[in-house]
Amino acid sequence: MSLIDDARAVRENAHAPYSKFKVGAAIRTTDGQVFVGCNVENVAYPEGTCAEAGAIAAMVAAGGARTLAEVAVIADSPTPIPPCGGCRQKLKEFGAADVPVTLATMAGGSETTTIGALLPGAFDASHMES
């Protein structure tokens, strides 16, 4: 199963009663583990959770590897959807600039970019050094 297939499968579990916009994400760590997440909405916007954040939380909760090797995001949209700004920063926290990110649609459209292209000029730990 591909990472997009994993994202497609978990997308079905999304809790999106308000927007009806289900998103699935899957991440692969450098040791080959795969973690998935889906969006979880809450009536008290913006208290929901994005799919990418859910996958990252699952990775962290599992312990072990915390370095991303690959990311996939899928939604039923006319064009591939990019992660929101907050999720771009979350991906950067655990992945290098050259980590591939595949963005896909349920109809089969896709494009591949990188974490660095999604978040140029990213804020990172080096900015906190004194």
Short mmCIF file of N, CA, C and O in Angstrom, two decimals:
data_model
loop_
_atom_site.label_atom_id
_atom_site.label_comp_id
_atom_site.label_asym_id
_atom_site.label_seq_id
_atom_site.Cartn_x
_atom_site.Cartn_y
_atom_site.Cartn_z
N MET A 1 0.85 -1.19 0.00
CA MET A 1 0.00 0.00 0.00
C MET A 1 0.89 1.24 0.00
O MET A 1 1.87 1.31 0.73
N SER A 2 0.55 2.22 -0.81
CA SER A 2 1.32 3.47 -0.87
C SER A 2 0.89 4.41 0.25
O SER A 2 -0.16 4.23 0.88
N LEU A 3 1.70 5.42 0.48
CA LEU A 3 1.37 6.41 1.51
C LEU A 3 0.07 7.14 1.16
O LEU A 3 -0.73 7.43 2.05
N ILE A 4 -0.17 7.39 -0.12
CA ILE A 4 -1.44 8.02 -0.53
C ILE A 4 -2.59 7.09 -0.21
O ILE A 4 -3.66 7.54 0.24
N ASP A 5 -2.42 5.80 -0.43
CA ASP A 5 -3.48 4.84 -0.09
C ASP A 5 -3.78 4.86 1.40
O ASP A 5 -4.94 4.78 1.82
N ASP A 6 -2.73 4.96 2.22
CA ASP A 6 -2.92 5.05 3.67
C ASP A 6 -3.70 6.31 4.04
O ASP A 6 -4.61 6.28 4.87
N ALA A 7 -3.36 7.43 3.41
CA ALA A 7 -4.05 8.70 3.67
C ALA A 7 -5.51 8.61 3.20
O ALA A 7 -6.42 9.09 3.88
N ARG A 8 -5.72 7.99 2.04
CA ARG A 8 -7.07 7.83 1.51
C ARG A 8 -7.93 7.00 2.47
O ARG A 8 -9.08 7.34 2.74
N ALA A 9 -7.37 5.93 3.00
CA ALA A 9 -8.13 5.05 3.90
C ALA A 9 -8.50 5.75 5.21
O ALA A 9 -9.65 5.68 5.66
N VAL A 10 -7.56 6.47 5.81
CA VAL A 10 -7.85 7.13 7.09
C VAL A 10 -8.77 8.33 6.90
O VAL A 10 -9.52 8.69 7.81
N ARG A 11 -8.77 8.92 5.71
CA ARG A 11 -9.67 10.05 5.43
C ARG A 11 -11.11 9.70 5.71
O ARG A 11 -11.89 10.53 6.17
N GLU A 12 -11.47 8.45 5.47
CA GLU A 12 -12.85 8.01 5.71
C GLU A 12 -13.25 8.10 7.17
O GLU A 12 -14.43 8.15 7.50
N ASN A 13 -12.28 8.14 8.09
CA ASN A 13 -12.57 8.22 9.52
C ASN A 13 -12.71 9.66 10.01
O ASN A 13 -12.98 9.89 11.19
N ALA A 14 -12.50 10.63 9.14
CA ALA A 14 -12.54 12.04 9.56
C ALA A 14 -13.89 12.39 10.20
O ALA A 14 -14.93 11.85 9.84
N HIS A 15 -13.82 13.29 11.17
CA HIS A 15 -15.02 13.83 11.82
C HIS A 15 -15.19 15.25 11.29
O HIS A 15 -14.55 16.18 11.77
N ALA A 16 -16.01 15.38 10.24
CA ALA A 16 -16.18 16.67 9.57
C ALA A 16 -17.66 16.99 9.36
O ALA A 16 -18.10 17.24 8.24
N PRO A 17 -18.44 17.00 10.46
CA PRO A 17 -19.88 17.23 10.30
C PRO A 17 -20.24 18.66 9.92
O PRO A 17 -21.36 18.90 9.45
N TYR A 18 -19.33 19.60 10.09
CA TYR A 18 -19.65 21.01 9.83
C TYR A 18 -19.23 21.42 8.43
O TYR A 18 -20.02 21.96 7.67
N SER A 19 -17.99 21.15 8.07
CA SER A 19 -17.51 21.54 6.74
C SER A 19 -17.78 20.47 5.69
O SER A 19 -17.80 20.77 4.50
N LYS A 20 -17.96 19.23 6.12
CA LYS A 20 -18.11 18.08 5.21
C LYS A 20 -16.85 17.88 4.36
O LYS A 20 -16.88 17.19 3.35
N PHE A 21 -15.74 18.45 4.77
CA PHE A 21 -14.48 18.39 4.02
C PHE A 21 -13.51 17.48 4.76
O PHE A 21 -12.81 17.89 5.68
N LYS A 22 -13.47 16.22 4.35
CA LYS A 22 -12.62 15.22 4.99
C LYS A 22 -11.21 15.26 4.39
O LYS A 22 -11.05 15.34 3.18
N VAL A 23 -10.22 15.18 5.29
CA VAL A 23 -8.82 15.18 4.88
C VAL A 23 -8.13 14.02 5.56
O VAL A 23 -8.38 13.74 6.73
N GLY A 24 -7.25 13.35 4.82
CA GLY A 24 -6.44 12.28 5.39
C GLY A 24 -4.97 12.58 5.16
O GLY A 24 -4.60 13.18 4.15
N ALA A 25 -4.15 12.17 6.11
CA ALA A 25 -2.70 12.37 5.97
C ALA A 25 -1.99 11.12 6.44
O ALA A 25 -2.46 10.41 7.35
N ALA A 26 -0.86 10.85 5.83
CA ALA A 26 0.00 9.74 6.25
C ALA A 26 1.44 10.23 6.20
O ALA A 26 1.82 10.99 5.30
N ILE A 27 2.21 9.82 7.19
CA ILE A 27 3.62 10.17 7.23
C ILE A 27 4.43 8.89 7.40
O ILE A 27 4.00 7.95 8.05
N ARG A 28 5.59 8.88 6.76
CA ARG A 28 6.53 7.77 6.92
C ARG A 28 7.77 8.33 7.60
O ARG A 28 8.29 9.37 7.19
N THR A 29 8.24 7.63 8.63
CA THR A 29 9.44 8.06 9.33
C THR A 29 10.67 7.45 8.65
O THR A 29 10.55 6.55 7.82
N THR A 30 11.83 7.93 9.04
CA THR A 30 13.06 7.44 8.43
C THR A 30 13.31 5.97 8.72
O THR A 30 14.06 5.33 8.00
N ASP A 31 12.68 5.41 9.75
CA ASP A 31 12.84 3.97 10.01
C ASP A 31 11.73 3.14 9.37
O ASP A 31 11.61 1.95 9.62
N GLY A 32 10.89 3.78 8.54
CA GLY A 32 9.88 3.06 7.78
C GLY A 32 8.51 2.94 8.40
O GLY A 32 7.59 2.40 7.78
N GLN A 33 8.33 3.44 9.61
CA GLN A 33 7.01 3.39 10.24
C GLN A 33 6.06 4.37 9.55
O GLN A 33 6.48 5.44 9.12
N VAL A 34 4.78 3.99 9.49
CA VAL A 34 3.77 4.86 8.90
C VAL A 34 2.75 5.22 9.97
O VAL A 34 2.29 4.35 10.71
N PHE A 35 2.41 6.49 10.02
CA PHE A 35 1.41 6.99 10.95
C PHE A 35 0.38 7.79 10.14
O PHE A 35 0.74 8.45 9.17
N VAL A 36 -0.86 7.70 10.54
CA VAL A 36 -1.93 8.36 9.81
C VAL A 36 -2.73 9.28 10.72
O VAL A 36 -2.72 9.12 11.94
N GLY A 37 -3.42 10.23 10.09
CA GLY A 37 -4.29 11.13 10.83
C GLY A 37 -5.38 11.65 9.91
O GLY A 37 -5.22 11.67 8.68
N CYS A 38 -6.49 12.05 10.50
CA CYS A 38 -7.58 12.65 9.74
C CYS A 38 -8.05 13.89 10.50
O CYS A 38 -7.79 14.03 11.69
N ASN A 39 -8.73 14.78 9.79
CA ASN A 39 -9.20 15.98 10.47
C ASN A 39 -10.35 15.63 11.42
O ASN A 39 -11.14 14.74 11.16
N VAL A 40 -10.37 16.35 12.53
CA VAL A 40 -11.40 16.17 13.56
C VAL A 40 -11.94 17.55 13.89
O VAL A 40 -11.26 18.35 14.54
N GLU A 41 -13.13 17.85 13.40
CA GLU A 41 -13.73 19.17 13.63
C GLU A 41 -14.41 19.24 14.99
O GLU A 41 -14.75 18.21 15.60
N ASN A 42 -14.63 20.45 15.43
CA ASN A 42 -15.32 20.73 16.68
C ASN A 42 -16.25 21.91 16.41
O ASN A 42 -15.88 22.84 15.70
N VAL A 43 -17.43 21.87 16.98
CA VAL A 43 -18.39 22.95 16.76
C VAL A 43 -17.83 24.30 17.21
O VAL A 43 -18.20 25.34 16.69
N ALA A 44 -16.89 24.29 18.15
CA ALA A 44 -16.26 25.52 18.61
C ALA A 44 -15.02 25.79 17.77
O ALA A 44 -13.89 25.53 18.17
N TYR A 45 -15.25 26.26 16.52
CA TYR A 45 -14.13 26.59 15.65
C TYR A 45 -13.23 27.58 16.36
O TYR A 45 -13.73 28.46 17.05
N PRO A 46 -11.94 27.52 16.24
CA PRO A 46 -11.12 26.62 15.44
C PRO A 46 -10.49 25.52 16.29
O PRO A 46 -9.32 25.23 16.14
N GLU A 47 -11.25 24.92 17.14
CA GLU A 47 -10.72 23.92 18.07
C GLU A 47 -10.52 22.54 17.46
O GLU A 47 -10.19 21.60 18.16
N GLY A 48 -10.68 22.40 16.16
CA GLY A 48 -10.47 21.11 15.51
C GLY A 48 -9.00 20.79 15.35
O GLY A 48 -8.12 21.55 15.74
N THR A 49 -8.75 19.62 14.77
CA THR A 49 -7.38 19.16 14.53
C THR A 49 -7.24 18.79 13.06
O THR A 49 -8.08 18.08 12.51
N CYS A 50 -6.16 19.24 12.45
CA CYS A 50 -5.88 18.90 11.06
C CYS A 50 -5.37 17.47 10.94
O CYS A 50 -4.80 16.92 11.89
N ALA A 51 -5.51 16.90 9.76
CA ALA A 51 -5.05 15.53 9.50
C ALA A 51 -3.55 15.40 9.72
O ALA A 51 -3.08 14.43 10.33
N GLU A 52 -2.78 16.36 9.23
CA GLU A 52 -1.33 16.30 9.37
C GLU A 52 -0.93 16.33 10.85
O GLU A 52 -0.05 15.58 11.28
N ALA A 53 -1.59 17.18 11.62
CA ALA A 53 -1.29 17.27 13.05
C ALA A 53 -1.63 15.96 13.75
O ALA A 53 -0.91 15.52 14.65
N GLY A 54 -2.72 15.31 13.33
CA GLY A 54 -3.10 14.02 13.91
C GLY A 54 -2.07 12.94 13.64
O GLY A 54 -1.73 12.14 14.52
N ALA A 55 -1.54 12.92 12.42
CA ALA A 55 -0.51 11.93 12.07
C ALA A 55 0.77 12.17 12.86
O ALA A 55 1.39 11.23 13.36
N ILE A 56 1.14 13.42 13.00
CA ILE A 56 2.34 13.76 13.78
C ILE A 56 2.14 13.39 15.24
O ILE A 56 3.03 12.84 15.88
N ALA A 57 0.96 13.68 15.79
CA ALA A 57 0.68 13.33 17.18
C ALA A 57 0.76 11.82 17.38
O ALA A 57 1.29 11.35 18.40
N ALA A 58 0.26 11.04 16.43
CA ALA A 58 0.34 9.58 16.53
C ALA A 58 1.79 9.12 16.53
O ALA A 58 2.17 8.21 17.28
N MET A 59 2.63 9.74 15.69
CA MET A 59 4.05 9.40 15.64
C MET A 59 4.72 9.67 16.98
O MET A 59 5.43 8.82 17.52
N VAL A 60 4.49 10.84 17.52
CA VAL A 60 5.10 11.22 18.79
C VAL A 60 4.60 10.32 19.91
O VAL A 60 5.39 9.83 20.74
N ALA A 61 3.31 10.04 19.95
CA ALA A 61 2.73 9.20 21.00
C ALA A 61 3.29 7.78 20.96
O ALA A 61 3.42 7.13 21.99
N ALA A 62 3.65 7.30 19.77
CA ALA A 62 4.17 5.94 19.63
C ALA A 62 5.60 5.81 20.13
O ALA A 62 6.08 4.70 20.39
N GLY A 63 6.29 6.93 20.29
CA GLY A 63 7.69 6.86 20.69
C GLY A 63 8.54 6.46 19.49
O GLY A 63 8.05 6.24 18.39
N GLY A 64 9.82 6.36 19.69
CA GLY A 64 10.69 5.93 18.59
C GLY A 64 11.02 7.06 17.64
O GLY A 64 11.25 8.20 18.05
N ALA A 65 11.06 6.73 16.35
CA ALA A 65 11.50 7.67 15.32
C ALA A 65 10.66 8.94 15.31
O ALA A 65 9.44 8.89 15.46
N ARG A 66 11.33 10.05 15.11
CA ARG A 66 10.64 11.34 15.03
C ARG A 66 11.14 12.17 13.86
O ARG A 66 11.05 13.39 13.87
N THR A 67 11.65 11.49 12.86
CA THR A 67 12.15 12.19 11.68
C THR A 67 11.36 11.74 10.46
O THR A 67 11.33 10.54 10.15
N LEU A 68 10.74 12.69 9.77
CA LEU A 68 9.93 12.37 8.60
C LEU A 68 10.80 12.06 7.38
O LEU A 68 11.80 12.72 7.14
N ALA A 69 10.34 11.08 6.60
CA ALA A 69 10.97 10.74 5.34
C ALA A 69 10.06 11.07 4.17
O ALA A 69 10.53 11.32 3.06
N GLU A 70 8.74 11.07 4.43
CA GLU A 70 7.76 11.29 3.36
C GLU A 70 6.41 11.65 3.97
O GLU A 70 6.07 11.19 5.06
N VAL A 71 5.64 12.47 3.25
CA VAL A 71 4.32 12.92 3.71
C VAL A 71 3.34 12.81 2.55
O VAL A 71 3.69 13.06 1.40
N ALA A 72 2.08 12.45 2.87
CA ALA A 72 1.01 12.43 1.87
C ALA A 72 -0.25 13.02 2.48
O ALA A 72 -0.57 12.74 3.64
N VAL A 73 -0.95 13.83 1.71
CA VAL A 73 -2.20 14.47 2.15
C VAL A 73 -3.21 14.32 1.02
O VAL A 73 -2.89 14.56 -0.14
N ILE A 74 -4.46 13.96 1.37
CA ILE A 74 -5.49 13.78 0.34
C ILE A 74 -6.83 14.35 0.81
O ILE A 74 -7.15 14.30 1.99
N ALA A 75 -7.56 14.92 -0.14
CA ALA A 75 -8.91 15.43 0.13
C ALA A 75 -9.72 15.35 -1.16
O ALA A 75 -9.17 15.18 -2.24
N ASP A 76 -11.03 15.46 -1.01
CA ASP A 76 -11.91 15.46 -2.18
C ASP A 76 -12.07 16.90 -2.63
O ASP A 76 -13.04 17.58 -2.29
N SER A 77 -11.07 17.37 -3.36
CA SER A 77 -11.05 18.75 -3.83
C SER A 77 -10.70 18.76 -5.31
O SER A 77 -10.14 17.79 -5.83
N PRO A 78 -11.01 19.85 -6.01
CA PRO A 78 -10.73 19.89 -7.44
C PRO A 78 -9.24 19.85 -7.77
O PRO A 78 -8.84 19.36 -8.81
N THR A 79 -8.43 20.41 -6.88
CA THR A 79 -6.97 20.39 -7.05
C THR A 79 -6.36 19.92 -5.73
O THR A 79 -6.99 20.02 -4.68
N PRO A 80 -5.13 19.42 -5.77
CA PRO A 80 -4.49 18.98 -4.54
C PRO A 80 -4.41 20.12 -3.52
O PRO A 80 -4.10 21.26 -3.87
N ILE A 81 -4.72 19.79 -2.26
CA ILE A 81 -4.71 20.82 -1.22
C ILE A 81 -3.39 20.80 -0.45
O ILE A 81 -2.91 19.75 -0.07
N PRO A 82 -2.83 21.95 -0.22
CA PRO A 82 -1.62 22.02 0.59
C PRO A 82 -1.98 22.07 2.08
O PRO A 82 -3.10 22.44 2.44
N PRO A 83 -1.05 21.69 2.95
CA PRO A 83 -1.29 21.83 4.38
C PRO A 83 -1.48 23.30 4.75
O PRO A 83 -0.92 24.19 4.09
N CYS A 84 -2.23 23.56 5.82
CA CYS A 84 -2.38 24.92 6.31
C CYS A 84 -1.04 25.42 6.86
O CYS A 84 -0.09 24.64 7.02
N GLY A 85 -0.95 26.68 7.16
CA GLY A 85 0.30 27.26 7.66
C GLY A 85 0.80 26.60 8.93
O GLY A 85 1.99 26.31 9.06
N GLY A 86 -0.11 26.34 9.87
CA GLY A 86 0.29 25.70 11.11
C GLY A 86 0.84 24.30 10.88
O GLY A 86 1.83 23.89 11.51
N CYS A 87 0.23 23.56 9.98
CA CYS A 87 0.70 22.20 9.70
C CYS A 87 2.02 22.23 8.95
O CYS A 87 2.86 21.34 9.12
N ARG A 88 2.24 23.23 8.14
CA ARG A 88 3.54 23.36 7.47
C ARG A 88 4.65 23.50 8.52
O ARG A 88 5.70 22.88 8.41
N GLN A 89 4.39 24.30 9.52
CA GLN A 89 5.37 24.48 10.60
C GLN A 89 5.54 23.18 11.39
O GLN A 89 6.65 22.81 11.77
N LYS A 90 4.46 22.46 11.63
CA LYS A 90 4.55 21.18 12.34
C LYS A 90 5.37 20.17 11.53
O LYS A 90 6.18 19.43 12.09
N LEU A 91 5.15 20.11 10.21
CA LEU A 91 5.94 19.21 9.37
C LEU A 91 7.41 19.59 9.42
O LEU A 91 8.29 18.72 9.51
N LYS A 92 7.71 20.89 9.39
CA LYS A 92 9.10 21.37 9.45
C LYS A 92 9.76 20.97 10.77
O LYS A 92 10.96 20.70 10.81
N GLU A 93 9.01 20.90 11.83
CA GLU A 93 9.57 20.52 13.13
C GLU A 93 10.19 19.13 13.09
O GLU A 93 11.17 18.85 13.77
N PHE A 94 9.62 18.25 12.25
CA PHE A 94 10.06 16.85 12.23
C PHE A 94 10.67 16.42 10.90
O PHE A 94 11.08 15.27 10.77
N GLY A 95 10.73 17.31 9.92
CA GLY A 95 11.25 16.92 8.62
C GLY A 95 12.16 17.97 8.01
O GLY A 95 11.96 19.17 8.19
N ALA A 96 13.16 17.51 7.28
CA ALA A 96 14.08 18.39 6.59
C ALA A 96 13.39 19.06 5.39
O ALA A 96 12.34 18.61 4.93
N ALA A 97 14.01 20.10 4.88
CA ALA A 97 13.45 20.86 3.78
C ALA A 97 13.23 20.01 2.52
O ALA A 97 12.31 20.27 1.75
N ASP A 98 14.05 18.97 2.33
CA ASP A 98 13.94 18.16 1.11
C ASP A 98 12.99 16.98 1.22
O ASP A 98 12.86 16.19 0.28
N VAL A 99 12.26 16.85 2.33
CA VAL A 99 11.31 15.74 2.50
C VAL A 99 10.16 15.92 1.51
O VAL A 99 9.53 16.98 1.47
N PRO A 100 9.87 14.89 0.69
CA PRO A 100 8.78 15.01 -0.28
C PRO A 100 7.41 15.00 0.38
O PRO A 100 7.16 14.25 1.33
N VAL A 101 6.53 15.83 -0.15
CA VAL A 101 5.14 15.93 0.30
C VAL A 101 4.26 15.76 -0.93
O VAL A 101 4.27 16.59 -1.83
N THR A 102 3.49 14.66 -0.96
CA THR A 102 2.58 14.42 -2.07
C THR A 102 1.19 14.90 -1.67
O THR A 102 0.67 14.50 -0.63
N LEU A 103 0.62 15.75 -2.49
CA LEU A 103 -0.71 16.30 -2.28
C LEU A 103 -1.62 15.68 -3.33
O LEU A 103 -1.28 15.70 -4.52
N ALA A 104 -2.75 15.13 -2.91
CA ALA A 104 -3.58 14.39 -3.85
C ALA A 104 -5.06 14.70 -3.70
O ALA A 104 -5.51 15.21 -2.67
N THR A 105 -5.80 14.37 -4.77
CA THR A 105 -7.25 14.48 -4.76
C THR A 105 -7.85 13.08 -4.82
O THR A 105 -7.20 12.14 -5.26
N MET A 106 -9.08 12.96 -4.41
CA MET A 106 -9.76 11.67 -4.46
C MET A 106 -9.95 11.20 -5.90
O MET A 106 -10.06 10.02 -6.17
N ALA A 107 -9.96 12.13 -6.86
CA ALA A 107 -10.14 11.79 -8.27
C ALA A 107 -8.86 11.33 -8.94
O ALA A 107 -8.87 10.97 -10.11
N GLY A 108 -7.75 11.35 -8.21
CA GLY A 108 -6.50 10.85 -8.77
C GLY A 108 -5.48 11.89 -9.13
O GLY A 108 -4.37 11.55 -9.53
N GLY A 109 -5.81 13.17 -8.99
CA GLY A 109 -4.82 14.21 -9.24
C GLY A 109 -3.79 14.24 -8.13
O GLY A 109 -4.11 13.93 -6.98
N SER A 110 -2.57 14.59 -8.47
CA SER A 110 -1.55 14.72 -7.43
C SER A 110 -0.42 15.62 -7.89
O SER A 110 -0.23 15.83 -9.09
N GLU A 111 0.30 16.13 -6.92
CA GLU A 111 1.52 16.86 -7.18
C GLU A 111 2.44 16.63 -6.01
O GLU A 111 1.99 16.38 -4.88
N THR A 112 3.72 16.66 -6.27
CA THR A 112 4.70 16.45 -5.21
C THR A 112 5.53 17.70 -5.05
O THR A 112 5.97 18.30 -6.03
N THR A 113 5.73 18.09 -3.80
CA THR A 113 6.53 19.25 -3.46
C THR A 113 7.44 18.82 -2.30
O THR A 113 7.65 17.63 -2.10
N THR A 114 7.97 19.75 -1.57
CA THR A 114 8.80 19.44 -0.41
C THR A 114 8.38 20.31 0.77
O THR A 114 7.71 21.33 0.59
N ILE A 115 8.81 19.91 1.95
CA ILE A 115 8.53 20.73 3.13
C ILE A 115 9.14 22.12 2.95
O ILE A 115 8.50 23.13 3.25
N GLY A 116 10.35 22.19 2.43
CA GLY A 116 11.01 23.48 2.22
C GLY A 116 10.28 24.38 1.25
O GLY A 116 10.21 25.59 1.44
N ALA A 117 9.72 23.80 0.19
CA ALA A 117 8.97 24.61 -0.78
C ALA A 117 7.66 25.10 -0.18
O ALA A 117 7.19 26.19 -0.51
N LEU A 118 7.07 24.28 0.70
CA LEU A 118 5.82 24.69 1.35
C LEU A 118 6.03 25.77 2.40
O LEU A 118 5.13 26.55 2.68
N LEU A 119 7.23 25.79 3.00
CA LEU A 119 7.49 26.75 4.07
C LEU A 119 8.89 27.35 3.92
O LEU A 119 9.79 27.07 4.71
N PRO A 120 9.07 28.20 2.90
CA PRO A 120 10.38 28.85 2.76
C PRO A 120 10.61 29.82 3.91
O PRO A 120 9.66 30.40 4.45
N GLY A 121 11.86 29.97 4.31
CA GLY A 121 12.17 30.89 5.39
C GLY A 121 11.61 30.44 6.72
O GLY A 121 11.27 31.25 7.57
N ALA A 122 11.49 29.13 6.93
CA ALA A 122 10.87 28.57 8.13
C ALA A 122 11.56 29.01 9.41
O ALA A 122 12.78 29.14 9.47
N PHE A 123 10.76 29.23 10.42
CA PHE A 123 11.26 29.47 11.78
C PHE A 123 11.70 28.13 12.33
O PHE A 123 10.99 27.14 12.22
N ASP A 124 12.91 28.06 12.89
CA ASP A 124 13.37 26.81 13.49
C ASP A 124 14.18 27.09 14.75
O ASP A 124 14.34 28.24 15.15
N ALA A 125 14.67 26.05 15.36
CA ALA A 125 15.38 26.17 16.64
C ALA A 125 16.60 27.07 16.56
O ALA A 125 16.98 27.70 17.56
N SER A 126 17.21 27.17 15.39
CA SER A 126 18.40 28.02 15.26
C SER A 126 18.07 29.50 15.53
O SER A 126 18.95 30.26 15.94
N HIS A 127 16.83 29.89 15.34
CA HIS A 127 16.43 31.26 15.61
C HIS A 127 16.37 31.57 17.10
O HIS A 127 16.29 32.72 17.49
N MET A 128 16.40 30.54 17.93
CA MET A 128 16.30 30.73 19.37
C MET A 128 17.66 30.70 20.06
O MET A 128 17.74 30.89 21.27
N GLU A 129 18.72 30.46 19.29
CA GLU A 129 20.06 30.43 19.87
C GLU A 129 20.50 31.84 20.19
O GLU A 129 20.22 32.78 19.47
N SER A 130 21.23 31.96 21.29
CA SER A 130 21.73 33.29 21.65
C SER A 130 23.22 33.39 21.49
O SER A 130 23.91 32.47 21.26
#
